[in-house]
Coordinates of C-alpha atoms and ligand atoms in Angstrom, one line a residue:
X28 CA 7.7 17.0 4.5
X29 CA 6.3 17.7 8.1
X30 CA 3.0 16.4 9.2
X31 CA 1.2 16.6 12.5
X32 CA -0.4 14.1 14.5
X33 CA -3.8 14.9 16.1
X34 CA -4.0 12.8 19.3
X35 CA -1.6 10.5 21.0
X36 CA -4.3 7.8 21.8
X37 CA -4.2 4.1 20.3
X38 CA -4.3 5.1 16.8
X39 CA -2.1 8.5 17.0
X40 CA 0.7 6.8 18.8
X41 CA 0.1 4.2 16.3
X42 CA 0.7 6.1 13.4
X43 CA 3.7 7.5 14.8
X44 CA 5.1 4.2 15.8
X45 CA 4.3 3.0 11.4
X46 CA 5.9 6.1 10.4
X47 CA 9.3 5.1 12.5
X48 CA 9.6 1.8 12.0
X49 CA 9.1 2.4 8.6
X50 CA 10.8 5.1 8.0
X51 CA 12.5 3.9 4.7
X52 CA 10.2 1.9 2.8
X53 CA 7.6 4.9 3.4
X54 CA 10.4 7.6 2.4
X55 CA 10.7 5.6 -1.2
X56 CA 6.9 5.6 -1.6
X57 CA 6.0 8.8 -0.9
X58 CA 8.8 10.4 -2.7
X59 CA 10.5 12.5 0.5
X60 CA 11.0 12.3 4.2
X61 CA 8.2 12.4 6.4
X62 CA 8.7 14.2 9.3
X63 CA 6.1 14.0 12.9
X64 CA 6.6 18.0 14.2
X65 CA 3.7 18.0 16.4
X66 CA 2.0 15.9 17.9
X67 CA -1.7 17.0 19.6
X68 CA -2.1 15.9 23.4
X69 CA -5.3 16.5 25.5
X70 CA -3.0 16.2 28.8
X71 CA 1.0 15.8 29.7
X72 CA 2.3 12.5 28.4
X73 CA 6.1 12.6 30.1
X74 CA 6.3 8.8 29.4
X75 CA 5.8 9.2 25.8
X76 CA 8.9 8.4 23.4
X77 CA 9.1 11.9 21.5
X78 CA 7.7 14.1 24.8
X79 CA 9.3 17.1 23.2
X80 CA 6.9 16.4 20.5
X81 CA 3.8 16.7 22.1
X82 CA 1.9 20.3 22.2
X83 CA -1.7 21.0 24.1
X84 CA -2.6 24.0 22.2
X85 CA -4.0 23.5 18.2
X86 CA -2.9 27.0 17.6
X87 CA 1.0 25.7 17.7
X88 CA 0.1 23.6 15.1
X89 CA -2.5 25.2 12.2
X90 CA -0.4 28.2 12.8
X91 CA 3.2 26.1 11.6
X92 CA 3.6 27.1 8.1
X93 CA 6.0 24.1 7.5
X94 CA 2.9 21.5 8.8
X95 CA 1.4 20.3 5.4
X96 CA -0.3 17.3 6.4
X97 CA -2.5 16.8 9.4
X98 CA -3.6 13.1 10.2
X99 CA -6.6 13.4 12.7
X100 CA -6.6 10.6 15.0
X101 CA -9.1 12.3 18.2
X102 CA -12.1 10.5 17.4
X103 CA -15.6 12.2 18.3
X104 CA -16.5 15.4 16.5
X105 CA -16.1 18.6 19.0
X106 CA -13.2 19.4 18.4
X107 CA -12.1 17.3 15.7
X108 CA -14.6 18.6 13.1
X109 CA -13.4 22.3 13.8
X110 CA -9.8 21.7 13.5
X111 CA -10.0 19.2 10.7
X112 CA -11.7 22.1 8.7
X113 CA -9.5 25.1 9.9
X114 CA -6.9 22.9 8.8
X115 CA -8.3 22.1 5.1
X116 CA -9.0 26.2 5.1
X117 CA -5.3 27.1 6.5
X118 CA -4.1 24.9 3.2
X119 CA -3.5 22.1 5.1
X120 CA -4.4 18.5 3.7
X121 CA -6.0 16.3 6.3
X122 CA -6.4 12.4 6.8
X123 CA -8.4 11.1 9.5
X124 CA -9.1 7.9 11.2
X125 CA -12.8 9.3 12.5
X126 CA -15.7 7.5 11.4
X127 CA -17.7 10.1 13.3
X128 CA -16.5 13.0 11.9
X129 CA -16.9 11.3 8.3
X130 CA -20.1 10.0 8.4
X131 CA -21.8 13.2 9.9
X132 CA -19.4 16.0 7.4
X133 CA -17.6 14.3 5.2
X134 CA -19.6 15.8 2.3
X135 CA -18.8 19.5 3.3
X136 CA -15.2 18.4 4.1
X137 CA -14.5 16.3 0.8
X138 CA -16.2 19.9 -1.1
X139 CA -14.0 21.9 0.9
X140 CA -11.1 20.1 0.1
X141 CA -11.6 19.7 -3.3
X142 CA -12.0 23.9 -4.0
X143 CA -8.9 24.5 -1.4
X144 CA -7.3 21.7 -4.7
X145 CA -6.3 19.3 -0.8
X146 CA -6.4 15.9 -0.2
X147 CA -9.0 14.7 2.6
X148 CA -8.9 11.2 3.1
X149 CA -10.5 8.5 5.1
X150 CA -9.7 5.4 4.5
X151 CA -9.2 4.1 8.0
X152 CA -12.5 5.1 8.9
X153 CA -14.1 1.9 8.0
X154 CA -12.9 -1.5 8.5
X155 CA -9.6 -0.2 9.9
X156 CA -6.6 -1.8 8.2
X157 CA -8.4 -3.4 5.3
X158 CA -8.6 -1.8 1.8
X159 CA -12.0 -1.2 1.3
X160 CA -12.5 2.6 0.0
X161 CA -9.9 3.2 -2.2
X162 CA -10.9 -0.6 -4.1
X163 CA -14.7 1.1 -4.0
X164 CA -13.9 4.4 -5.2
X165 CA -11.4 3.5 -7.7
X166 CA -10.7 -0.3 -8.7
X167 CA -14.5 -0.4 -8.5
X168 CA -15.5 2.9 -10.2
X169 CA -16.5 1.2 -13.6
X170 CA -19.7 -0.6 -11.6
X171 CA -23.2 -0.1 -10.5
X172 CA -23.2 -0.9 -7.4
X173 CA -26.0 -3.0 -5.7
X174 CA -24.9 -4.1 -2.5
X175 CA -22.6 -3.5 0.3
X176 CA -22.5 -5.6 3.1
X177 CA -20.1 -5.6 6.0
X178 CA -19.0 -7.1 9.5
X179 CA -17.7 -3.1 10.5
X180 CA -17.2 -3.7 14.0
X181 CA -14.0 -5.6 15.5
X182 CA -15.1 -5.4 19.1
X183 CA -19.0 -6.8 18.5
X184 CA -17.6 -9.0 16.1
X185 CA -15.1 -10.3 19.3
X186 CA -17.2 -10.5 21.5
X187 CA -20.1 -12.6 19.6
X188 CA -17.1 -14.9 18.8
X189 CA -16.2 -15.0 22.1
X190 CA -20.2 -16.0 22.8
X191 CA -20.8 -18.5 20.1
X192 CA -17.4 -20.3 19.7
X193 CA -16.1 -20.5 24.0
X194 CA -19.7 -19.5 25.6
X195 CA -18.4 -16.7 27.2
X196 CA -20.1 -13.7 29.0
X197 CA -21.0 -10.8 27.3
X198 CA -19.6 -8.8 30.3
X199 CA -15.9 -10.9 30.3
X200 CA -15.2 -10.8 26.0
X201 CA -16.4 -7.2 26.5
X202 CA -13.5 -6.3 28.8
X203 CA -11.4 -8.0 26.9
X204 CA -11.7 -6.5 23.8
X205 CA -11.7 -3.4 25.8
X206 CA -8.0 -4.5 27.4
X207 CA -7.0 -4.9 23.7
X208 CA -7.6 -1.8 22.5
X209 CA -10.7 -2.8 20.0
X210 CA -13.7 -0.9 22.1
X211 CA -13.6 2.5 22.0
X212 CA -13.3 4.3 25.7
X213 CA -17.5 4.3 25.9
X214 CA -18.2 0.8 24.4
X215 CA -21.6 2.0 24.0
X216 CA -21.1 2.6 20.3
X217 CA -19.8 -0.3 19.6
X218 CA -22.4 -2.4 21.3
X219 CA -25.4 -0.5 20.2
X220 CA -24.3 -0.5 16.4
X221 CA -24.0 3.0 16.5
X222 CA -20.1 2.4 15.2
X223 CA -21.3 0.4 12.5
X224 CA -23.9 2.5 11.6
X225 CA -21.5 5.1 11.3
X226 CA -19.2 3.1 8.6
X227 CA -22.4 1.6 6.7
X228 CA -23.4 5.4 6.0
X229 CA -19.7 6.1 4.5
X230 CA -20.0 2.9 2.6
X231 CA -23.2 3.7 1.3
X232 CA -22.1 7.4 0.3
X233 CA -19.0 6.5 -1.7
X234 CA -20.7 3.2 -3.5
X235 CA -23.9 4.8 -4.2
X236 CA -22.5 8.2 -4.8
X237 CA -25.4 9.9 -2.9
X238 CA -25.5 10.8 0.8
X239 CA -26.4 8.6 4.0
X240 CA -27.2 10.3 7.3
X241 CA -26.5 8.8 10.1
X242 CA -29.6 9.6 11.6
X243 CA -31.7 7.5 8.7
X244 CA -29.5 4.5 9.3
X245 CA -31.5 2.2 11.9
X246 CA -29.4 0.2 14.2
X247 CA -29.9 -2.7 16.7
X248 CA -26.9 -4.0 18.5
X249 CA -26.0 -6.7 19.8
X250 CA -27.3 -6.2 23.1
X251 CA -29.9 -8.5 23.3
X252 CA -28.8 -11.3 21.3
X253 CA -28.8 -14.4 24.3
X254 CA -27.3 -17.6 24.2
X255 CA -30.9 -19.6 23.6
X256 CA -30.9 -17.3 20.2
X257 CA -27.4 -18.3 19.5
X258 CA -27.9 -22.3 20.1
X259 CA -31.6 -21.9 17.9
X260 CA -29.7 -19.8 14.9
X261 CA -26.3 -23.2 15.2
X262 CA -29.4 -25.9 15.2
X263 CA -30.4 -24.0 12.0
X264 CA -27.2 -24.0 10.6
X265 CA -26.7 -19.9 11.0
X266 CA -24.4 -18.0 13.2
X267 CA -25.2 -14.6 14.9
X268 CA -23.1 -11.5 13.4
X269 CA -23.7 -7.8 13.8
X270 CA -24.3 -6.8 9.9
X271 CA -24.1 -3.2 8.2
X272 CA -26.3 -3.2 5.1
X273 CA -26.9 -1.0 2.5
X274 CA -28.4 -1.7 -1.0
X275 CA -30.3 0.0 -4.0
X276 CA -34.1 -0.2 -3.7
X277 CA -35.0 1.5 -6.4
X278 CA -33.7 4.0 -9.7
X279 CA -33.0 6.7 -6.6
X280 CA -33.2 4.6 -3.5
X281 CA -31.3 2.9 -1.2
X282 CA -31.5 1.7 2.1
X283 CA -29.1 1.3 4.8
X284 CA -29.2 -0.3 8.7
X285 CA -27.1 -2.6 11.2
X286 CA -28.8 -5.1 12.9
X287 CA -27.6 -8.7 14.2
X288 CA -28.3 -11.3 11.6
X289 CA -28.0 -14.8 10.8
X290 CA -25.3 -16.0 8.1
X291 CA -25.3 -19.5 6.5
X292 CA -21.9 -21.5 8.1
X293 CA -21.8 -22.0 4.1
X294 CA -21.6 -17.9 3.5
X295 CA -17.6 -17.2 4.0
X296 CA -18.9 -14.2 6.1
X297 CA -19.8 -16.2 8.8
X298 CA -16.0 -17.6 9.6
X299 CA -14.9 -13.8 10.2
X300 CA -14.2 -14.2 13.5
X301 CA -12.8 -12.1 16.2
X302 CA -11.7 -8.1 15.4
X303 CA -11.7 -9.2 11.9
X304 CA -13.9 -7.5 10.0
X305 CA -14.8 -8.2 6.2
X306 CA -16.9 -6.3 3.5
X307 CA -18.9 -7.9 0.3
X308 CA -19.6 -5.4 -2.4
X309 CA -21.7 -6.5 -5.4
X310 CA -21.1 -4.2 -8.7
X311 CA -22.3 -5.6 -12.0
X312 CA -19.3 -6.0 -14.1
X313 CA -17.4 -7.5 -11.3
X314 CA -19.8 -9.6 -9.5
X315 CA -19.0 -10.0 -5.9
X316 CA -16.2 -9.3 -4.2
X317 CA -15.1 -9.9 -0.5
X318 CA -12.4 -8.0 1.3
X319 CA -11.1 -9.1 4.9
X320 CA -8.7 -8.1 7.2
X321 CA -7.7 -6.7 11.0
X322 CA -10.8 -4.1 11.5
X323 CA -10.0 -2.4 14.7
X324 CA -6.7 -1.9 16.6
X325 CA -3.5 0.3 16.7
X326 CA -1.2 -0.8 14.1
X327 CA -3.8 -2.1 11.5
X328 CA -5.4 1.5 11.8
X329 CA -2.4 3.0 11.9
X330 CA -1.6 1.1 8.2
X331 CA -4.9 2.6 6.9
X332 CA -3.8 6.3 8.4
X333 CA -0.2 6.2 7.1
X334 CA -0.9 5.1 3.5
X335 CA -3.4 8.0 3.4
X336 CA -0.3 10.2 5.0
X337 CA 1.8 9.0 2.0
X338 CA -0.7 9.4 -0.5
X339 CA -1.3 13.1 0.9
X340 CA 2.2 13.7 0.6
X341 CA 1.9 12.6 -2.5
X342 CA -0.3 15.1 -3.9
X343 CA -3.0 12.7 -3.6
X344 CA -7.0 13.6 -3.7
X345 CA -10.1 13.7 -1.8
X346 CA -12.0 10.4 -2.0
X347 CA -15.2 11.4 -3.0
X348 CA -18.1 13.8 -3.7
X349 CA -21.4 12.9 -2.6
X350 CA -24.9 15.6 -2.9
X351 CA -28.1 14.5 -0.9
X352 CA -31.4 14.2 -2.1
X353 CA -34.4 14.0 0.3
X354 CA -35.8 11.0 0.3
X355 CA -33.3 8.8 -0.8
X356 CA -32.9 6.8 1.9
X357 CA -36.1 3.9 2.5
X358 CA -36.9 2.0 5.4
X359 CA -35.7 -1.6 5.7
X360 CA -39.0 -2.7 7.3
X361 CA -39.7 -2.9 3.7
X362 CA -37.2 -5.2 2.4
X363 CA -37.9 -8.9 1.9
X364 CA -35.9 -11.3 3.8
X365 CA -36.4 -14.4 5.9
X366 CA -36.5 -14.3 9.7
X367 CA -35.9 -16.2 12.6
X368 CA -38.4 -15.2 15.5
X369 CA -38.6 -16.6 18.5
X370 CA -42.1 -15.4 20.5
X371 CA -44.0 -15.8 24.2
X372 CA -46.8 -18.3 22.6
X373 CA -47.9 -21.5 21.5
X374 CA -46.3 -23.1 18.9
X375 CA -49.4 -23.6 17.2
X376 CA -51.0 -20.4 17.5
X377 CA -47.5 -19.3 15.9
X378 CA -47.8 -22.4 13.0
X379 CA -51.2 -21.2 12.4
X380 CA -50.2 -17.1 11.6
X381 CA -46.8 -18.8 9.4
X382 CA -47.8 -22.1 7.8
X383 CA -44.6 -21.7 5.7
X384 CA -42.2 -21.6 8.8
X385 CA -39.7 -24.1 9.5
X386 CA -39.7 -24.9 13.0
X387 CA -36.8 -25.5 15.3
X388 CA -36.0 -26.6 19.1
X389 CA -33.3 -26.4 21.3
X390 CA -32.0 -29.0 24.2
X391 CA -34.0 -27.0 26.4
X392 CA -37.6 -26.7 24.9
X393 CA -36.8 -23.1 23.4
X394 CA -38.1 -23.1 19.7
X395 CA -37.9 -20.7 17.0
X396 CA -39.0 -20.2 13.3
X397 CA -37.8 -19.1 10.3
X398 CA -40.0 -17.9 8.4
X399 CA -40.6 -18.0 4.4
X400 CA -39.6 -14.5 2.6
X401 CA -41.6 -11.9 3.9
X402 CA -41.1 -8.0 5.0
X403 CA -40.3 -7.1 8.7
X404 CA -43.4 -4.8 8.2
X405 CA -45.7 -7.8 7.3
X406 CA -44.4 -9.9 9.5
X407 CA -44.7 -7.5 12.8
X408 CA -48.7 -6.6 11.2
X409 CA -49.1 -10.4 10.9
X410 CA -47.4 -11.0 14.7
X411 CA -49.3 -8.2 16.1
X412 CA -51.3 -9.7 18.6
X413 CA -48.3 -11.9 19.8
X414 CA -45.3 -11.0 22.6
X415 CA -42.0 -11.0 20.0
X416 CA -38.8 -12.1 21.8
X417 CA -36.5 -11.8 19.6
X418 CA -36.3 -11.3 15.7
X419 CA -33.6 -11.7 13.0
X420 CA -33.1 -11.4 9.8
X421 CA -31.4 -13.8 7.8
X422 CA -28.8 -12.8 4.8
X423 CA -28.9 -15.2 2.2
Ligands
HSE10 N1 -14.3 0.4 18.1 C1 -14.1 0.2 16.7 C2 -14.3 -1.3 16.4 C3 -12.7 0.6 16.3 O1 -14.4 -2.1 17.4 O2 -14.4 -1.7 15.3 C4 -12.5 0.6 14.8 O3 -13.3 1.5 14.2

């Protein structure tokens, strides 16, 4: 069977470097040979280990009638969305690494594949190498759904580690997880939760069966988290973590944001450390389950990719089929939650807006208070007249 790498970057070469070393084992599973023919390159690559390999034009490769199975490892969504869906409408069955491209088409391409009777399948997209869609859309197809809650991003997730457990800069465990190959080239998305926001969305579709835009996610990243919010949230017994949330809020509701947010040290979810990433799904026949594992990198993405690659070969399927339906999707300033605020004014002026508020202080005279259950909405009308520095909510 010959397949088709689209880019040569950390997760293409990746997936070329599972499908050699494992040539055998994968051979038994997916019932043939797998075969790299082509292998998509924005520019000349004469240092990589199958150069003769490589092509720059996508014409070579959509117009191969031998190529069945493209796995689309680009990232970004000009060009990968064209491609990906000249390739479903050539006949081709696609996989794809590109939480982008998923959480912004993944409807049209899932319909697409399913009348062309191709697999499209994306279960790298979110959380990297851990298992996470497939359990949702099939070992967890006999639930309702209430919840899904994830740590989706390996490089915030590293560098808030770095931050809480060694006090490091943001700036140093930035590059770091940069060096590594977590952060994408243009960090921003990672940092701003625009990456999480992203997975959260595809999350949301396949649990909830409905569809997400990114655009009605709202994410906060991590920013402006600073190290007097970090010491308040340990003196409280929390720790800082950049959350993707999505849950039912009503018979046809959901909601769905990222935003950094203090865990319990008691909540397993707060020991995921570094590029591990982990997701809790509540269904009500199972009760909760958690899933962890390496989120981000080469070869645990590259696990993710290739099982989709065998699966494909396979004959496999698309992973899901979501409509939309306008207004779905409702603002979390509605939800109820506790917070931890910390504000420019008297503590009691503060005291005296939130008599239900615990109150805590750091070594240096910062305080903070978390607050009894409330909605950010309330909350924000109650603070109105007061200079917010920085707000949180807490997951309990
Ligand atoms: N930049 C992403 C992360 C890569 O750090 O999680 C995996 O999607």
């Amino acid at each position: 069977m010959k397949i088709a790498i689209l880019g040569a970057g950390v997760v293409g070469g990746g997936v070329f470097e599972v499908l050699n070393k494992n040539r055998g084992v994968i051979a038994k599973r997916a019932g043939c040979e797998i075969e790299v023919s082509h292998i998509l390159c924005r520019r000349p690559r004469p240092e990589h280990p199958a150069a003769d390999l490589l092509r720059y034009s996508f014409e070579d490769i959509i117009n191969d009638p031998e190529v069945s199975v493209i796995a689309e490892c680009m990232g970004g969504i000009t060009p990968a969305y064209d491609y990906v869906k000249r390739s479903l409408l050539a006949g081709k069955s696609v996989v794809t690494s590109n939480k982008e491209l998923v959480a912004e088409h993944g409807r049209e391409l899932c319909d697409i594949a399913e009348k062309m009777n191709l697999s499209f399948m994306f279960e790298a997209a979110v959380a990297g190498g851990i298992p996470v869609l497939r359990p949702i859309c099939r070992c967890l197809a006999a639930n309702e759904i209430s919840s899904v809650v994830g740590i989706l991003n390996g490089t915030t997730n590293y560098i808030l580690t770095e931050m809480i457990r060694h006090g490091k800069s943001f700036n140093d465990a930035l590059s770091e997880a940069q060096a590594k190959g977590f952060a994408e080239a243009d960090p921003t998305a990672d940092v701003m939760g625009i990456d999480a926001g992203r997975k959260i969305c595809i999350l949301a579709d396949l649990c909830f069966g409905k569809e997400v835009k990114p655009k009605d996610v709202r994410t906060l990243g991590i920013d402006k988290i600073s190290k007097v919010d970090i010491e308040l949230a340990r003196e409280l017994g929390y720790r800082i973590k950049l959350l993707g949330q999505a849950m039912r809020t009503g018979p046809n509701s959901v909601t769905a944001f990222v935003a950094p947010t203090l865990i319990s040290r008691s909540n397993p979810l707060s020991s995921v450390d570094g590029v591990q990433n982990a997701v809790r799904i509540k269904g009500d026949a199972v009760g909760e389950v958690l899933l962890t594992g390496p989120g981000a990198g080469a070869l645990p993405t590259a696990s993710a990719v290739t099982a989709d690659i065998i699966d494909a070969v396979r004959g496999g399927t698309y992973m899901g089929y979501w409509p939309s339906e306008p207004g779905y999707v409702t603002d979390p300033e509605e939800l109820s939650c506790r917070f931890m605020i910390r504000a420019e004014a008297e503590l009691s002026s503060l005291q005296a807006i939130l008599p239900d508020a615990t109150v805590v202080h750091s070594r240096s005279g910062d305080f903070a208070l978390l607050t009894a259950y409330t909605s950010e909405k309330e909350l924000r009308s109650r603070l109105s007249e007061i200079s917010l520095i920085s707000i949180y909510r807490v997951l309990d």
